[in-house]
Amino acid sequence: MELFTIRGGKPLSGIIPISGSKNAALPIIAATVLNSGITRLYNVPMIQDVLNLCEILRLWGSRITVDQSAHAVTIDNSKLVIQINETIFGLVRKLRGSILLVGSILAKFGSLTIPLPGGDIIGARPLDVHFDGFQSLGAEINQTGETVTLSVPKGLTGSSMVLKEPSVTATENLIMAAAGAKGETTIKLAAIEPHVQDLCHFLEKFGVGFDGIGTHWITILGKDFSSWSQDIEYTIIPDSDEAMNLSALVAATRSEVDLRGIRPEYCEAGINKLQEIGVNVSLVETSMIFRKPTSGYRA
């Protein structure tokens, strides 16, 4: 059991670079399945969930190079073959985010069998939003015990769907499936978080058409990925959640800190709110600059 001892009472100081977004990295790594070529990703957070997802792909035949010091991952899926064994079952059960692989695998290969993360039952939240959407695109789904088989014998076909709730992972999964569907797909009540938008921008590099990125009504124009292969480079967005959590810490300790490498459009609302209560913070290009407040904070 890990133990953290915190001795407070001192202000912070220095420069803190913001990490790449974990919530963007996982679906983007899953989406690389669509590409039989080489995908190079930058600003990748080197956390265990990311490494576990890479390990699942490696066990399926992907050639993956992880450069932890450069926060870069290179994925070559030219030899990718989807096979299920006990080792992969164990990794999938451990990593709930592995459900994000379903959409891209259906779009690329047309079928797969996976264990349900955490033993979820179809029809019980939260995975029913995913499966309802896959069925809307033409998938057939069969559950046996704690495994589920999905197949698209007639291929994925674009459709219009309304999600039961704006689930982030369901939106991302269905975007990846729709990317490989014939025709146009409309997802209503879609999630709009920055990492959902980043996935869409990544798939635009693959030639997928989008309308409504960043809104609750997304339209996707799919394409055939069955033999698609390109060399792609992409930089994952910085983690706005990390930036705002650190902002709260810096403000609470009345510290002088520079947060470097943010995306202003995803942090401006939080910055405005901090300034409203009297926090001495300014936005300079891609940095949040905190200085000691000149007076007390306002409620």
CSV table of C-alpha atoms in Angstrom, one decimal:
chain,number,residue,atom,x,y,z
A,1,MET,CA,0.0,0.0,0.0
A,2,GLU,CA,1.4,3.4,-1.0
A,3,LEU,CA,1.6,6.1,1.5
A,4,PHE,CA,1.8,9.8,0.8
A,5,THR,CA,3.0,12.2,3.5
A,6,ILE,CA,2.2,15.9,2.8
A,7,ARG,CA,3.8,18.6,4.8
A,8,GLY,CA,2.1,21.9,3.9
A,9,GLY,CA,2.5,25.5,4.9
A,10,LYS,CA,4.9,26.4,2.1
A,11,PRO,CA,4.2,28.1,-1.2
A,12,LEU,CA,5.1,26.4,-4.4
A,13,SER,CA,7.4,27.9,-7.1
A,14,GLY,CA,8.8,27.1,-10.5
A,15,ILE,CA,7.7,25.9,-13.9
A,16,ILE,CA,5.4,22.9,-14.4
A,17,PRO,CA,5.0,21.5,-17.9
A,18,ILE,CA,1.5,20.1,-18.5
A,19,SER,CA,1.4,16.4,-19.5
A,20,GLY,CA,-0.4,15.1,-22.6
A,21,SER,CA,-4.0,14.1,-22.0
A,22,LYS,CA,-4.5,10.6,-20.9
A,23,ASN,CA,-8.2,10.8,-21.9
A,24,ALA,CA,-7.1,11.7,-25.4
A,25,ALA,CA,-4.2,9.3,-25.6
A,26,LEU,CA,-6.3,6.1,-24.9
A,27,PRO,CA,-8.9,6.5,-27.7
A,28,ILE,CA,-6.3,7.8,-30.1
A,29,ILE,CA,-4.1,4.8,-29.5
A,30,ALA,CA,-7.2,2.6,-30.0
A,31,ALA,CA,-7.9,4.4,-33.3
A,32,THR,CA,-4.5,3.6,-34.7
A,33,VAL,CA,-5.9,0.1,-35.3
A,34,LEU,CA,-7.6,1.6,-38.4
A,35,ASN,CA,-4.2,2.3,-39.9
A,36,SER,CA,-2.1,-0.6,-41.3
A,37,GLY,CA,0.8,1.8,-41.6
A,38,ILE,CA,2.9,3.6,-39.1
A,39,THR,CA,1.4,6.1,-36.6
A,40,ARG,CA,3.7,8.3,-34.6
A,41,LEU,CA,2.2,9.9,-31.5
A,42,TYR,CA,3.8,12.7,-29.5
A,43,ASN,CA,3.1,14.3,-26.1
A,44,VAL,CA,1.9,10.9,-24.9
A,45,PRO,CA,1.5,10.6,-21.1
A,46,MET,CA,3.6,7.7,-19.9
A,47,ILE,CA,1.1,6.2,-17.5
A,48,GLN,CA,0.2,2.5,-16.8
A,49,ASP,CA,-3.1,2.6,-18.7
A,50,VAL,CA,-1.3,3.8,-21.8
A,51,LEU,CA,1.4,1.2,-21.5
A,52,ASN,CA,-1.2,-1.6,-20.9
A,53,LEU,CA,-3.2,-0.6,-24.0
A,54,CYS,CA,0.1,-0.6,-26.0
A,55,GLU,CA,0.8,-4.1,-24.6
A,56,ILE,CA,-2.5,-5.4,-25.8
A,57,LEU,CA,-1.8,-4.2,-29.3
A,58,ARG,CA,1.8,-5.6,-29.1
A,59,LEU,CA,0.4,-9.1,-28.2
A,60,TRP,CA,-1.8,-8.8,-31.3
A,61,GLY,CA,1.3,-8.3,-33.5
A,62,SER,CA,1.7,-4.5,-33.5
A,63,ARG,CA,5.3,-3.3,-33.5
A,64,ILE,CA,5.4,-0.6,-30.9
A,65,THR,CA,8.3,1.6,-29.8
A,66,VAL,CA,7.8,3.7,-26.6
A,67,ASP,CA,10.2,6.5,-25.9
A,68,GLN,CA,9.4,7.5,-22.4
A,69,SER,CA,11.8,10.4,-22.2
A,70,ALA,CA,10.4,12.0,-25.4
A,71,HIS,CA,6.8,11.1,-24.5
A,72,ALA,CA,6.5,9.5,-28.0
A,73,VAL,CA,4.9,6.2,-29.2
A,74,THR,CA,5.4,4.7,-32.6
A,75,ILE,CA,2.8,2.1,-33.7
A,76,ASP,CA,3.2,-0.2,-36.7
A,77,ASN,CA,0.0,-2.2,-37.3
A,78,SER,CA,1.1,-3.8,-40.6
A,79,LYS,CA,1.2,-7.3,-38.8
A,80,LEU,CA,-1.8,-6.7,-36.5
A,81,VAL,CA,-4.0,-9.8,-36.1
A,82,ILE,CA,-6.8,-9.9,-33.5
A,83,GLN,CA,-6.5,-13.0,-31.4
A,84,ILE,CA,-7.8,-13.6,-27.9
A,85,ASN,CA,-6.0,-15.6,-25.2
A,86,GLU,CA,-5.9,-15.7,-21.4
A,87,THR,CA,-3.1,-13.1,-21.3
A,88,ILE,CA,-5.1,-10.6,-23.3
A,89,PHE,CA,-8.2,-11.4,-21.4
A,90,GLY,CA,-6.3,-10.5,-18.2
A,91,LEU,CA,-5.1,-7.2,-19.6
A,92,VAL,CA,-8.6,-6.3,-20.9
A,93,ARG,CA,-10.2,-7.0,-17.6
A,94,LYS,CA,-7.5,-4.9,-15.9
A,95,LEU,CA,-7.9,-1.9,-18.2
A,96,ARG,CA,-11.4,-0.6,-18.5
A,97,GLY,CA,-10.4,1.7,-21.3
A,98,SER,CA,-9.7,-1.3,-23.5
A,99,ILE,CA,-13.4,-1.2,-24.4
A,100,LEU,CA,-12.3,1.6,-26.7
A,101,LEU,CA,-10.7,-1.0,-29.0
A,102,VAL,CA,-14.1,-2.3,-30.0
A,103,GLY,CA,-15.1,0.5,-32.4
A,104,SER,CA,-11.9,0.5,-34.4
A,105,ILE,CA,-11.6,-3.3,-34.6
A,106,LEU,CA,-15.1,-3.6,-35.9
A,107,ALA,CA,-14.4,-0.9,-38.5
A,108,LYS,CA,-11.1,-2.6,-39.6
A,109,PHE,CA,-11.7,-6.3,-39.2
A,110,GLY,CA,-15.5,-6.8,-38.8
A,111,SER,CA,-15.6,-9.0,-35.7
A,112,LEU,CA,-14.1,-9.7,-32.3
A,113,THR,CA,-14.6,-11.5,-29.0
A,114,ILE,CA,-13.6,-9.8,-25.8
A,115,PRO,CA,-14.2,-10.2,-22.1
A,116,LEU,CA,-16.4,-7.5,-20.6
A,117,PRO,CA,-14.3,-5.2,-18.5
A,118,GLY,CA,-15.3,-5.7,-14.9
A,119,GLY,CA,-17.9,-8.3,-15.8
A,120,ASP,CA,-20.5,-5.8,-17.0
A,121,ILE,CA,-23.7,-7.2,-18.3
A,122,ILE,CA,-25.2,-6.0,-21.6
A,123,GLY,CA,-28.3,-3.9,-20.8
A,124,ALA,CA,-26.9,-2.6,-17.6
A,125,ARG,CA,-25.1,0.7,-17.5
A,126,PRO,CA,-22.6,1.9,-18.7
A,127,LEU,CA,-21.8,-0.3,-21.7
A,128,ASP,CA,-25.3,-0.5,-23.1
A,129,VAL,CA,-24.8,2.9,-24.7
A,130,HIS,CA,-21.8,1.5,-26.6
A,131,PHE,CA,-23.7,-1.7,-27.7
A,132,ASP,CA,-26.9,0.1,-28.7
A,133,GLY,CA,-24.8,2.3,-30.9
A,134,PHE,CA,-22.9,-0.6,-32.5
A,135,GLN,CA,-26.3,-2.3,-33.2
A,136,SER,CA,-27.5,0.9,-34.9
A,137,LEU,CA,-24.5,0.7,-37.2
A,138,GLY,CA,-25.4,-2.9,-38.1
A,139,ALA,CA,-23.4,-5.0,-35.5
A,140,GLU,CA,-24.7,-8.3,-34.2
A,141,ILE,CA,-23.9,-8.9,-30.5
A,142,ASN,CA,-23.9,-12.1,-28.5
A,143,GLN,CA,-22.9,-12.5,-24.9
A,144,THR,CA,-21.8,-15.8,-23.3
A,145,GLY,CA,-21.0,-15.5,-19.7
A,146,GLU,CA,-18.4,-12.8,-19.3
A,147,THR,CA,-17.4,-12.6,-23.0
A,148,VAL,CA,-19.2,-10.8,-25.8
A,149,THR,CA,-18.8,-11.4,-29.6
A,150,LEU,CA,-19.5,-8.6,-32.0
A,151,SER,CA,-19.7,-9.0,-35.7
A,152,VAL,CA,-20.8,-7.1,-38.8
A,153,PRO,CA,-21.5,-9.7,-41.4
A,154,LYS,CA,-23.0,-7.0,-43.8
A,155,GLY,CA,-20.5,-4.4,-42.8
A,156,LEU,CA,-21.0,-1.2,-40.8
A,157,THR,CA,-23.5,1.2,-42.3
A,158,GLY,CA,-24.0,4.8,-41.3
A,159,SER,CA,-27.1,5.7,-39.3
A,160,SER,CA,-28.6,8.4,-37.1
A,161,MET,CA,-28.6,7.6,-33.3
A,162,VAL,CA,-29.5,9.4,-30.1
A,163,LEU,CA,-27.3,8.3,-27.1
A,164,LYS,CA,-29.1,7.6,-23.8
A,165,GLU,CA,-26.5,9.8,-22.1
A,166,PRO,CA,-23.5,11.9,-23.3
A,167,SER,CA,-21.1,9.1,-22.4
A,168,VAL,CA,-17.5,10.1,-23.3
A,169,THR,CA,-16.2,6.5,-24.0
A,170,ALA,CA,-19.3,5.5,-25.9
A,171,THR,CA,-19.1,8.7,-28.1
A,172,GLU,CA,-15.5,7.9,-28.8
A,173,ASN,CA,-16.1,4.2,-29.5
A,174,LEU,CA,-19.0,5.0,-31.9
A,175,ILE,CA,-17.0,7.7,-33.7
A,176,MET,CA,-14.3,5.1,-34.4
A,177,ALA,CA,-16.9,2.6,-35.6
A,178,ALA,CA,-18.6,5.2,-37.7
A,179,ALA,CA,-15.3,6.2,-39.2
A,180,GLY,CA,-15.2,2.9,-41.0
A,181,ALA,CA,-19.0,2.7,-41.8
A,182,LYS,CA,-20.5,3.1,-45.3
A,183,GLY,CA,-22.0,6.6,-45.7
A,184,GLU,CA,-22.9,9.1,-43.0
A,185,THR,CA,-23.5,8.7,-39.3
A,186,THR,CA,-25.0,11.2,-37.0
A,187,ILE,CA,-24.5,10.9,-33.2
A,188,LYS,CA,-26.9,13.1,-31.2
A,189,LEU,CA,-26.3,13.8,-27.5
A,190,ALA,CA,-22.6,13.2,-28.1
A,191,ALA,CA,-20.0,14.1,-25.5
A,192,ILE,CA,-18.1,17.3,-26.3
A,193,GLU,CA,-15.0,17.1,-24.0
A,194,PRO,CA,-11.6,18.3,-25.4
A,195,HIS,CA,-10.4,14.7,-25.7
A,196,VAL,CA,-13.4,13.7,-27.8
A,197,GLN,CA,-12.6,16.7,-30.1
A,198,ASP,CA,-9.0,15.6,-30.3
A,199,LEU,CA,-10.0,12.1,-31.4
A,200,CYS,CA,-12.0,13.7,-34.2
A,201,HIS,CA,-9.1,15.8,-35.3
A,202,PHE,CA,-6.8,12.8,-35.3
A,203,LEU,CA,-9.3,10.8,-37.5
A,204,GLU,CA,-9.4,13.8,-39.9
A,205,LYS,CA,-5.7,12.9,-40.5
A,206,PHE,CA,-7.1,9.5,-41.7
A,207,GLY,CA,-9.4,11.2,-44.2
A,208,VAL,CA,-12.6,10.8,-42.1
A,209,GLY,CA,-15.1,13.7,-42.6
A,210,PHE,CA,-16.6,15.5,-39.7
A,211,ASP,CA,-19.2,18.2,-39.0
A,212,GLY,CA,-20.1,19.5,-35.6
A,213,ILE,CA,-16.9,18.7,-33.7
A,214,GLY,CA,-17.3,20.1,-30.2
A,215,THR,CA,-21.1,20.0,-30.3
A,216,HIS,CA,-23.6,17.5,-29.1
A,217,TRP,CA,-24.6,16.7,-32.7
A,218,ILE,CA,-21.7,15.1,-34.6
A,219,THR,CA,-21.8,13.9,-38.2
A,220,ILE,CA,-19.2,11.5,-39.5
A,221,LEU,CA,-18.6,10.6,-43.1
A,222,GLY,CA,-16.9,7.2,-43.0
A,223,LYS,CA,-14.5,5.4,-45.4
A,224,ASP,CA,-13.2,1.9,-46.1
A,225,PHE,CA,-10.3,1.1,-43.8
A,226,SER,CA,-10.0,-2.6,-44.7
A,227,SER,CA,-6.6,-2.2,-46.4
A,228,TRP,CA,-5.9,1.5,-45.6
A,229,SER,CA,-2.2,2.2,-44.8
A,230,GLN,CA,-0.5,5.6,-44.3
A,231,ASP,CA,2.3,7.0,-42.3
A,232,ILE,CA,0.7,9.5,-39.8
A,233,GLU,CA,2.1,11.9,-37.2
A,234,TYR,CA,0.0,13.5,-34.5
A,235,THR,CA,0.6,15.4,-31.3
A,236,ILE,CA,-1.9,14.7,-28.4
A,237,ILE,CA,-3.4,17.7,-26.7
A,238,PRO,CA,-2.2,18.8,-23.2
A,239,ASP,CA,-4.3,17.7,-20.3
A,240,SER,CA,-6.7,20.5,-19.4
A,241,ASP,CA,-7.9,18.6,-16.3
A,242,GLU,CA,-4.3,18.5,-15.0
A,243,ALA,CA,-3.8,22.2,-15.8
A,244,MET,CA,-6.9,23.2,-13.8
A,245,ASN,CA,-6.2,20.9,-10.9
A,246,LEU,CA,-2.8,22.4,-10.6
A,247,SER,CA,-4.3,25.8,-10.9
A,248,ALA,CA,-6.4,25.2,-7.9
A,249,LEU,CA,-3.4,24.0,-5.9
A,250,VAL,CA,-1.3,27.0,-6.9
A,251,ALA,CA,-4.2,29.4,-6.1
A,252,ALA,CA,-4.8,27.8,-2.7
A,253,THR,CA,-1.2,28.1,-1.7
A,254,ARG,CA,-0.9,31.6,-3.1
A,255,SER,CA,2.2,30.5,-5.1
A,256,GLU,CA,4.2,31.9,-8.0
A,257,VAL,CA,4.2,29.2,-10.7
A,258,ASP,CA,4.2,29.0,-14.5
A,259,LEU,CA,2.1,26.2,-16.0
A,260,ARG,CA,3.5,25.6,-19.5
A,261,GLY,CA,2.1,24.0,-22.6
A,262,ILE,CA,-1.7,24.5,-22.1
A,263,ARG,CA,-4.3,24.8,-24.8
A,264,PRO,CA,-5.9,28.2,-24.0
A,265,GLU,CA,-9.3,27.4,-25.6
A,266,TYR,CA,-9.8,24.6,-23.1
A,267,CYS,CA,-8.7,26.6,-20.0
A,268,GLU,CA,-10.1,30.1,-20.5
A,269,ALA,CA,-13.3,29.5,-18.6
A,270,GLY,CA,-11.3,28.2,-15.6
A,271,ILE,CA,-8.9,31.1,-15.8
A,272,ASN,CA,-11.8,33.6,-15.9
A,273,LYS,CA,-13.3,32.1,-12.8
A,274,LEU,CA,-10.0,32.2,-10.9
A,275,GLN,CA,-9.6,35.9,-11.8
A,276,GLU,CA,-13.1,36.6,-10.6
A,277,ILE,CA,-12.2,35.5,-7.1
A,278,GLY,CA,-9.0,37.5,-7.1
A,279,VAL,CA,-6.4,35.0,-8.1
A,280,ASN,CA,-3.4,36.7,-9.8
A,281,VAL,CA,-3.2,34.6,-13.0
A,282,SER,CA,-2.7,35.7,-16.6
A,283,LEU,CA,-2.7,33.8,-19.9
A,284,VAL,CA,0.4,34.4,-22.0
A,285,GLU,CA,0.4,32.4,-25.2
A,286,THR,CA,0.4,28.7,-24.0
A,287,SER,CA,1.3,29.4,-20.4
A,288,MET,CA,-0.7,30.3,-17.2
A,289,ILE,CA,1.3,32.7,-15.1
A,290,PHE,CA,0.5,32.8,-11.4
A,291,ARG,CA,1.8,35.5,-9.1
A,292,LYS,CA,1.2,36.3,-5.5
A,293,PRO,CA,-2.3,37.9,-5.0
A,294,THR,CA,-2.3,41.5,-3.9
A,295,SER,CA,-5.3,41.0,-1.7
A,296,GLY,CA,-7.6,38.3,-0.3
A,297,TYR,CA,-9.8,36.1,-2.4
A,298,ARG,CA,-13.5,36.9,-2.9
A,299,ALA,CA,-16.2,34.3,-2.4
